[in-house]
Amino acid sequence: MVRLSRSALAESSDVVAQALLGVILESEVGGARVAIRLTEVEAYGGAADPASHAYRGRTPRNEVMFGPAGFLYVYFTYGMHWCANVVCGPEGDGSAVLLRAGEVVEGVAVARVRRPTARNDRELARGPARLAAALGLTGADGGTDLLDPRKPVRLTGPLGSVASEDVATGPRVGLTKAAETPWRFWVRDDPTVSPYRAGALRRGGSPA
DNA sequence: GATAGGATGCTCT
DNA sequence: GAGCATCCTATCC
């Protein structure tokens, strides 16, 4: 186990992703407190990873990815969902770890209100957009320093608390590029891990 | 239980 | 204008 620090998060994204499993992410937005234990993450590289938002260089949206490690990157996708990432790697690299799922360990009642469609507590944060919704995260929270205890969103607990034999790996979910890279990491046999779905055609039509 | 298809709007080309 | 790091509902076992 390693103490959670900015320098520890500045390692490459695949190393940081595994280490983040078991870490607690807590938020106090809107006056309510919710904490989640991370059970599933995905690593995204910088300019060298075609699936990363940083692949095409720095833009207004992904600017925080190129900043120092330990900051929160939140983006809006599919016209309705927010997804949360932890910036990692050396400053200027553009690497990040997508937070895909977790177990709500505090503030379950609040999370239930934010996620009315969840049929049980395991589904409260099972999926990246669901995790962000359960914590109440939106684009307004992007750029928060997750290592600053005075901020409303922060990471706590040691890195690497899940033993390596309990960490499973596989391809990343829902991508259309570099989907085969095994940079998804999850806690083996944990019921809050999201179901795998391969990337597929989205809109408009019939194949051929 | 599994799978297929539609919703919806921001971002970059 | 096309594409998207998704979720929900309906439907069929």
Short mmCIF file of C-alpha atoms (C1' of nucleotides) in Angstrom, two decimals:
data_model
loop_
_atom_site.label_atom_id
_atom_site.label_comp_id
_atom_site.label_asym_id
_atom_site.label_seq_id
_atom_site.Cartn_x
_atom_site.Cartn_y
_atom_site.Cartn_z
CA MET A 1 0.00 0.00 0.00
CA VAL A 2 1.17 3.47 -0.83
CA ARG A 3 0.18 6.80 0.65
CA LEU A 4 -2.08 8.80 -1.65
CA SER A 5 0.01 11.69 -2.96
CA ARG A 6 0.43 13.81 -6.07
CA SER A 7 3.71 12.10 -6.93
CA ALA A 8 2.15 8.63 -6.58
CA LEU A 9 -0.59 9.64 -9.01
CA ALA A 10 2.01 10.91 -11.48
CA GLU A 11 2.87 7.33 -12.45
CA SER A 12 1.57 6.00 -15.78
CA SER A 13 -2.18 5.68 -16.06
CA ASP A 14 -2.34 1.87 -16.07
CA VAL A 15 -0.36 1.68 -12.83
CA VAL A 16 -2.45 4.40 -11.19
CA ALA A 17 -5.69 2.80 -12.35
CA GLN A 18 -4.99 -0.48 -10.52
CA ALA A 19 -3.82 1.38 -7.42
CA LEU A 20 -7.04 3.43 -7.28
CA LEU A 21 -9.19 0.33 -6.73
CA GLY A 22 -10.42 0.40 -3.12
CA VAL A 23 -9.77 4.13 -2.73
CA ILE A 24 -12.63 6.25 -1.33
CA LEU A 25 -14.01 9.13 -3.40
CA GLU A 26 -16.24 11.45 -1.37
CA SER A 27 -18.29 14.48 -2.33
CA GLU A 28 -20.15 17.13 -0.38
CA VAL A 29 -21.87 18.95 -3.22
CA GLY A 30 -25.31 20.34 -2.53
CA GLY A 31 -24.87 20.03 1.22
CA ALA A 32 -25.07 16.24 1.17
CA ARG A 33 -22.22 13.84 1.74
CA VAL A 34 -21.72 10.68 -0.32
CA ALA A 35 -18.68 8.39 -0.34
CA ILE A 36 -17.87 5.64 -2.84
CA ARG A 37 -15.28 2.86 -2.74
CA LEU A 38 -13.89 2.45 -6.25
CA THR A 39 -14.34 -1.04 -7.69
CA GLU A 40 -13.84 -0.50 -11.43
CA VAL A 41 -11.64 1.91 -13.43
CA GLU A 42 -10.12 2.33 -16.89
CA ALA A 43 -6.75 3.82 -17.83
CA TYR A 44 -6.42 6.32 -20.66
CA GLY A 45 -3.03 7.33 -22.01
CA GLY A 46 -2.07 10.70 -23.39
CA ALA A 47 -1.31 11.60 -26.98
CA ALA A 48 -0.31 8.01 -27.81
CA ASP A 49 -3.71 6.48 -26.96
CA PRO A 50 -6.25 6.80 -29.82
CA ALA A 51 -9.14 6.23 -27.39
CA SER A 52 -8.13 9.09 -25.10
CA HIS A 53 -9.68 12.52 -25.21
CA ALA A 54 -6.10 13.81 -25.15
CA TYR A 55 -5.25 12.04 -28.43
CA ARG A 56 -6.06 15.02 -30.64
CA GLY A 57 -4.24 17.45 -28.43
CA ARG A 58 -5.26 20.06 -25.96
CA THR A 59 -8.73 21.64 -26.30
CA PRO A 60 -10.86 23.74 -23.93
CA ARG A 61 -12.72 20.61 -22.85
CA ASN A 62 -9.76 18.40 -21.99
CA GLU A 63 -7.42 21.07 -20.69
CA VAL A 64 -7.36 19.76 -17.12
CA MET A 65 -6.06 16.40 -18.40
CA PHE A 66 -2.81 18.15 -19.27
CA GLY A 67 -2.43 19.68 -15.82
CA PRO A 68 -0.89 18.09 -12.73
CA ALA A 69 -2.04 14.69 -11.42
CA GLY A 70 -4.76 14.43 -8.80
CA PHE A 71 -7.28 16.80 -10.38
CA LEU A 72 -10.83 15.91 -11.41
CA TYR A 73 -11.72 15.81 -15.12
CA VAL A 74 -15.47 15.68 -15.81
CA TYR A 75 -16.90 15.49 -19.32
CA PHE A 76 -20.40 15.36 -20.83
CA THR A 77 -21.24 12.60 -23.29
CA TYR A 78 -24.12 11.11 -25.28
CA GLY A 79 -26.10 14.29 -24.78
CA MET A 80 -27.08 13.47 -21.19
CA HIS A 81 -24.36 11.88 -19.07
CA TRP A 82 -21.44 13.13 -16.99
CA CYS A 83 -18.36 10.96 -16.46
CA ALA A 84 -15.57 11.53 -13.90
CA ASN A 85 -11.82 10.96 -14.32
CA VAL A 86 -8.74 11.39 -12.15
CA VAL A 87 -5.88 13.10 -13.96
CA CYS A 88 -2.63 11.15 -13.62
CA GLY A 89 0.82 10.89 -15.14
CA PRO A 90 3.34 13.70 -15.37
CA GLU A 91 2.05 17.21 -16.01
CA GLY A 92 1.52 17.84 -19.70
CA ASP A 93 1.03 14.12 -20.48
CA GLY A 94 -2.76 14.16 -20.77
CA SER A 95 -3.28 10.80 -19.02
CA ALA A 96 -6.30 10.05 -16.86
CA VAL A 97 -8.23 7.24 -15.18
CA LEU A 98 -11.98 6.91 -15.83
CA LEU A 99 -13.95 6.00 -12.70
CA ARG A 100 -16.37 3.35 -13.97
CA ALA A 101 -18.04 1.97 -10.85
CA GLY A 102 -18.00 1.85 -7.09
CA GLU A 103 -19.80 0.83 -3.94
CA VAL A 104 -21.64 3.53 -2.00
CA VAL A 105 -20.27 3.31 1.54
CA GLU A 106 -21.71 6.54 2.96
CA GLY A 107 -24.75 8.65 2.10
CA VAL A 108 -26.75 5.79 0.62
CA ALA A 109 -30.03 7.63 1.19
CA VAL A 110 -28.79 10.65 -0.79
CA ALA A 111 -27.49 8.45 -3.60
CA ARG A 112 -30.89 6.73 -3.84
CA VAL A 113 -32.58 10.09 -4.38
CA ARG A 114 -30.08 11.01 -7.10
CA ARG A 115 -30.44 7.64 -8.80
CA PRO A 116 -34.18 6.91 -8.73
CA THR A 117 -33.92 4.24 -11.39
CA ALA A 118 -31.53 2.04 -9.41
CA ARG A 119 -33.40 -1.07 -8.36
CA ASN A 120 -31.01 -1.92 -5.53
CA ASP A 121 -28.01 -0.39 -3.80
CA ARG A 122 -25.51 -2.26 -5.97
CA GLU A 123 -26.73 -0.29 -8.99
CA LEU A 124 -26.32 3.14 -7.40
CA ALA A 125 -22.83 3.64 -8.88
CA ARG A 126 -22.53 0.71 -11.30
CA GLY A 127 -21.42 2.51 -14.49
CA PRO A 128 -19.45 5.72 -15.06
CA ALA A 129 -22.41 8.06 -15.59
CA ARG A 130 -24.22 6.47 -12.64
CA LEU A 131 -21.18 6.94 -10.41
CA ALA A 132 -21.01 10.63 -11.32
CA ALA A 133 -24.75 11.01 -10.76
CA ALA A 134 -24.65 9.29 -7.35
CA LEU A 135 -21.92 11.68 -6.23
CA GLY A 136 -23.75 14.66 -7.73
CA LEU A 137 -20.81 15.52 -9.99
CA THR A 138 -21.23 17.77 -13.03
CA GLY A 139 -18.98 19.80 -15.27
CA ALA A 140 -18.93 22.50 -12.60
CA ASP A 141 -16.80 20.16 -10.47
CA GLY A 142 -14.20 19.64 -13.18
CA GLY A 143 -10.77 20.98 -12.29
CA THR A 144 -11.17 20.30 -8.54
CA ASP A 145 -8.00 19.27 -6.70
CA LEU A 146 -8.93 15.85 -5.30
CA LEU A 147 -6.00 15.93 -2.85
CA ASP A 148 -7.13 19.14 -1.13
CA PRO A 149 -9.15 18.19 1.99
CA ARG A 150 -10.94 21.56 1.90
CA LYS A 151 -12.53 20.86 -1.50
CA PRO A 152 -16.04 19.40 -1.84
CA VAL A 153 -14.74 16.42 -3.86
CA ARG A 154 -11.70 14.45 -2.72
CA LEU A 155 -9.91 11.12 -2.65
CA THR A 156 -9.00 9.42 0.63
CA GLY A 157 -7.37 6.19 1.70
CA PRO A 158 -4.21 4.38 0.63
CA LEU A 159 -3.38 3.37 -2.93
CA GLY A 160 -3.06 -0.31 -3.74
CA SER A 161 -5.37 -1.56 -0.98
CA VAL A 162 -6.77 -4.29 -3.24
CA ALA A 163 -4.34 -7.21 -3.53
CA SER A 164 -3.08 -7.79 -7.05
CA GLU A 165 -4.56 -11.31 -7.13
CA ASP A 166 -7.99 -9.74 -6.57
CA VAL A 167 -7.62 -7.33 -9.51
CA ALA A 168 -8.98 -8.51 -12.86
CA THR A 169 -8.15 -6.87 -16.20
CA GLY A 170 -9.79 -6.77 -19.62
CA PRO A 171 -10.62 -4.57 -22.62
CA ARG A 172 -12.07 -1.11 -22.11
CA VAL A 173 -15.82 -0.65 -22.53
CA GLY A 174 -17.77 1.12 -25.26
CA LEU A 175 -14.88 2.35 -27.35
CA THR A 176 -14.63 2.50 -31.10
CA LYS A 177 -10.84 2.89 -31.14
CA ALA A 178 -8.13 0.82 -29.44
CA ALA A 179 -10.92 -1.16 -27.78
CA GLU A 180 -8.69 -4.21 -27.43
CA THR A 181 -6.17 -2.61 -25.07
CA PRO A 182 -6.65 -4.37 -21.69
CA TRP A 183 -6.69 -1.24 -19.60
CA ARG A 184 -9.88 -1.87 -17.66
CA PHE A 185 -9.29 -2.95 -14.07
CA TRP A 186 -11.86 -4.14 -11.57
CA VAL A 187 -12.16 -5.91 -8.21
CA ARG A 188 -12.72 -9.57 -9.01
CA ASP A 189 -16.19 -10.90 -8.11
CA ASP A 190 -17.42 -7.52 -6.86
CA PRO A 191 -21.18 -7.11 -7.51
CA THR A 192 -20.89 -3.38 -8.20
CA VAL A 193 -18.70 -3.83 -11.31
CA SER A 194 -20.54 -2.75 -14.45
CA PRO A 195 -21.50 -5.29 -17.13
CA TYR A 196 -19.23 -5.34 -20.16
CA ARG A 197 -20.55 -3.92 -23.42
CA ALA A 198 -18.53 -3.72 -26.58
CA GLY A 199 -18.68 -0.57 -28.66
CA ALA A 200 -21.36 -0.73 -31.35
CA LEU A 201 -23.11 1.41 -33.87
CA ARG A 202 -25.03 4.14 -32.20
CA ARG A 203 -27.32 6.05 -34.38
CA GLY A 204 -29.02 6.39 -37.62
CA GLY A 205 -29.26 3.30 -39.06
CA SER A 206 -28.90 0.04 -40.30
CA PRO A 207 -25.62 -1.64 -40.97
CA ALA A 208 -25.11 -1.76 -44.71
"C1'" DG B 1 -31.54 -13.64 -17.54
"C1'" DA B 2 -29.99 -11.38 -22.09
"C1'" DT B 3 -30.08 -8.25 -25.93
"C1'" DA B 4 -31.46 -4.51 -29.07
"C1'" DG B 5 -32.59 0.15 -30.04
"C1'" DG B 6 -33.73 4.99 -28.97
"C1'" DA B 7 -32.83 9.29 -26.46
"C1'" DT B 8 -30.20 13.75 -26.53
"C1'" DG B 9 -26.76 17.67 -26.99
"C1'" DC B 10 -21.92 19.01 -26.66
"C1'" DT B 11 -17.38 18.88 -29.23
"C1'" DC B 12 -14.46 18.88 -32.85
"C1'" DT B 13 -13.82 18.51 -38.08
"C1'" DG C 1 -22.51 17.54 -39.65
"C1'" DA C 2 -20.80 13.27 -37.64
"C1'" DG C 3 -19.48 11.04 -33.68
"C1'" DC C 4 -19.54 10.09 -28.94
"C1'" DA C 5 -15.18 6.55 -22.53
"C1'" DT C 6 -23.84 5.76 -21.69
"C1'" DC C 7 -28.35 4.62 -19.66
"C1'" DC C 8 -33.03 3.12 -19.85
"C1'" DT C 9 -36.98 0.56 -21.57
"C1'" DA C 10 -39.14 -3.03 -24.03
"C1'" DT C 11 -39.05 -7.47 -25.49
"C1'" DC C 12 -37.80 -12.20 -25.74
"C1'" DC C 13 -36.38 -16.17 -23.75
#
